[in-house]
mmCIF file of C-alpha atoms in Angstrom:
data_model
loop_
_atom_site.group_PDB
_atom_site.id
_atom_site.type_symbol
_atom_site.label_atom_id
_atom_site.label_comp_id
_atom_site.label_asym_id
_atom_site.label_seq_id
_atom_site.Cartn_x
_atom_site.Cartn_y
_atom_site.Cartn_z
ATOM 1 C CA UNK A 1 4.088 11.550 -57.950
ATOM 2 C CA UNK A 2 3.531 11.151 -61.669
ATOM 3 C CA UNK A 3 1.401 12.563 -64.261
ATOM 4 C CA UNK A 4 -0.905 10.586 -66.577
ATOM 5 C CA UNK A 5 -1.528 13.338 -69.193
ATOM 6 C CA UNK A 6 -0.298 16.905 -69.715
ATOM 7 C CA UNK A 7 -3.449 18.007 -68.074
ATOM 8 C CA UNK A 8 -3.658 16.086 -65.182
ATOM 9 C CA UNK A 9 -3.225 18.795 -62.617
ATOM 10 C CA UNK A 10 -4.190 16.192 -59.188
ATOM 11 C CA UNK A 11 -1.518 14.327 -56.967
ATOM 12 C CA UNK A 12 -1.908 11.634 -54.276
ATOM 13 C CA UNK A 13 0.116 12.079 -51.137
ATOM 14 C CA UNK A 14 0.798 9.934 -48.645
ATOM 15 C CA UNK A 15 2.653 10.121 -44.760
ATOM 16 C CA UNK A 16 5.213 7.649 -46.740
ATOM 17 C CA UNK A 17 6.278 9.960 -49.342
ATOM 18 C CA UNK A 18 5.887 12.840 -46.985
ATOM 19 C CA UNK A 19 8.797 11.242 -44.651
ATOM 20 C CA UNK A 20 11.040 10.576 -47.692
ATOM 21 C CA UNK A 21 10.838 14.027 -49.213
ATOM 22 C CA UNK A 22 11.474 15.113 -45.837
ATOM 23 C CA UNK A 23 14.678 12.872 -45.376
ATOM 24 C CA UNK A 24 15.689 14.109 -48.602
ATOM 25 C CA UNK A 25 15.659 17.745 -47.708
ATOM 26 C CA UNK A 26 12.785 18.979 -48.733
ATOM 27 C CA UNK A 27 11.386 22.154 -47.430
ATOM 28 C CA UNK A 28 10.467 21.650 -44.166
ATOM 29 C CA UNK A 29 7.536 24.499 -44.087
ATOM 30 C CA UNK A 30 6.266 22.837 -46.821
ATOM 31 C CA UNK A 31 6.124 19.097 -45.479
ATOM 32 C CA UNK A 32 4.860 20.518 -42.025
ATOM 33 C CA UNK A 33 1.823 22.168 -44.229
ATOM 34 C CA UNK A 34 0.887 18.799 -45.983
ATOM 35 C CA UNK A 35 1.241 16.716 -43.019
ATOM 36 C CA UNK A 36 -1.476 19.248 -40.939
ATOM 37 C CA UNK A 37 -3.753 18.925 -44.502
ATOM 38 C CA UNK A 38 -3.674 15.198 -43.741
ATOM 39 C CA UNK A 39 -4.054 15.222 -40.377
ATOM 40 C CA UNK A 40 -5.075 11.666 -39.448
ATOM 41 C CA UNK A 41 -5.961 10.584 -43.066
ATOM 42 C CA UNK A 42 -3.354 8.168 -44.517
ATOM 43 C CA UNK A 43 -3.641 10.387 -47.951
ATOM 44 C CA UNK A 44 -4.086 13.303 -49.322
ATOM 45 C CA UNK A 45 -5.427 14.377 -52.579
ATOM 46 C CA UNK A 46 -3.968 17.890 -53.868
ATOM 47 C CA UNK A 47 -4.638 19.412 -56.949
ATOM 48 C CA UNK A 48 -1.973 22.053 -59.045
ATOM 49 C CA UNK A 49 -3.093 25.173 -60.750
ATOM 50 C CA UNK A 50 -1.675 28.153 -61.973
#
């Protein structure tokens, strides 16, 4: 995931990058709730705000 400015607050996900954060530890609660927010999709479009 990368930024293209300071404001850019929206992220692309995909069931790749989902499996590698999970084989790299990652939170598992949190890769279980972005794989059910893609569901069947093959991406996911998320956006960050505080």
């Amino acid at each position: 995931m990368e930024e293209e400015h300071a404001q850019d607050q929206g992220y692309y996900l995909n069931a790749d990058l989902l499996e590698t954060w999970r084989e790299q530890g990652a939170d598992p609660a949190l890769i279980e709730l972005l794989a059910k927010a893609m569901g069947d999709g093959e991406e996911l479009s998320i956006r960050w705000s505080r």
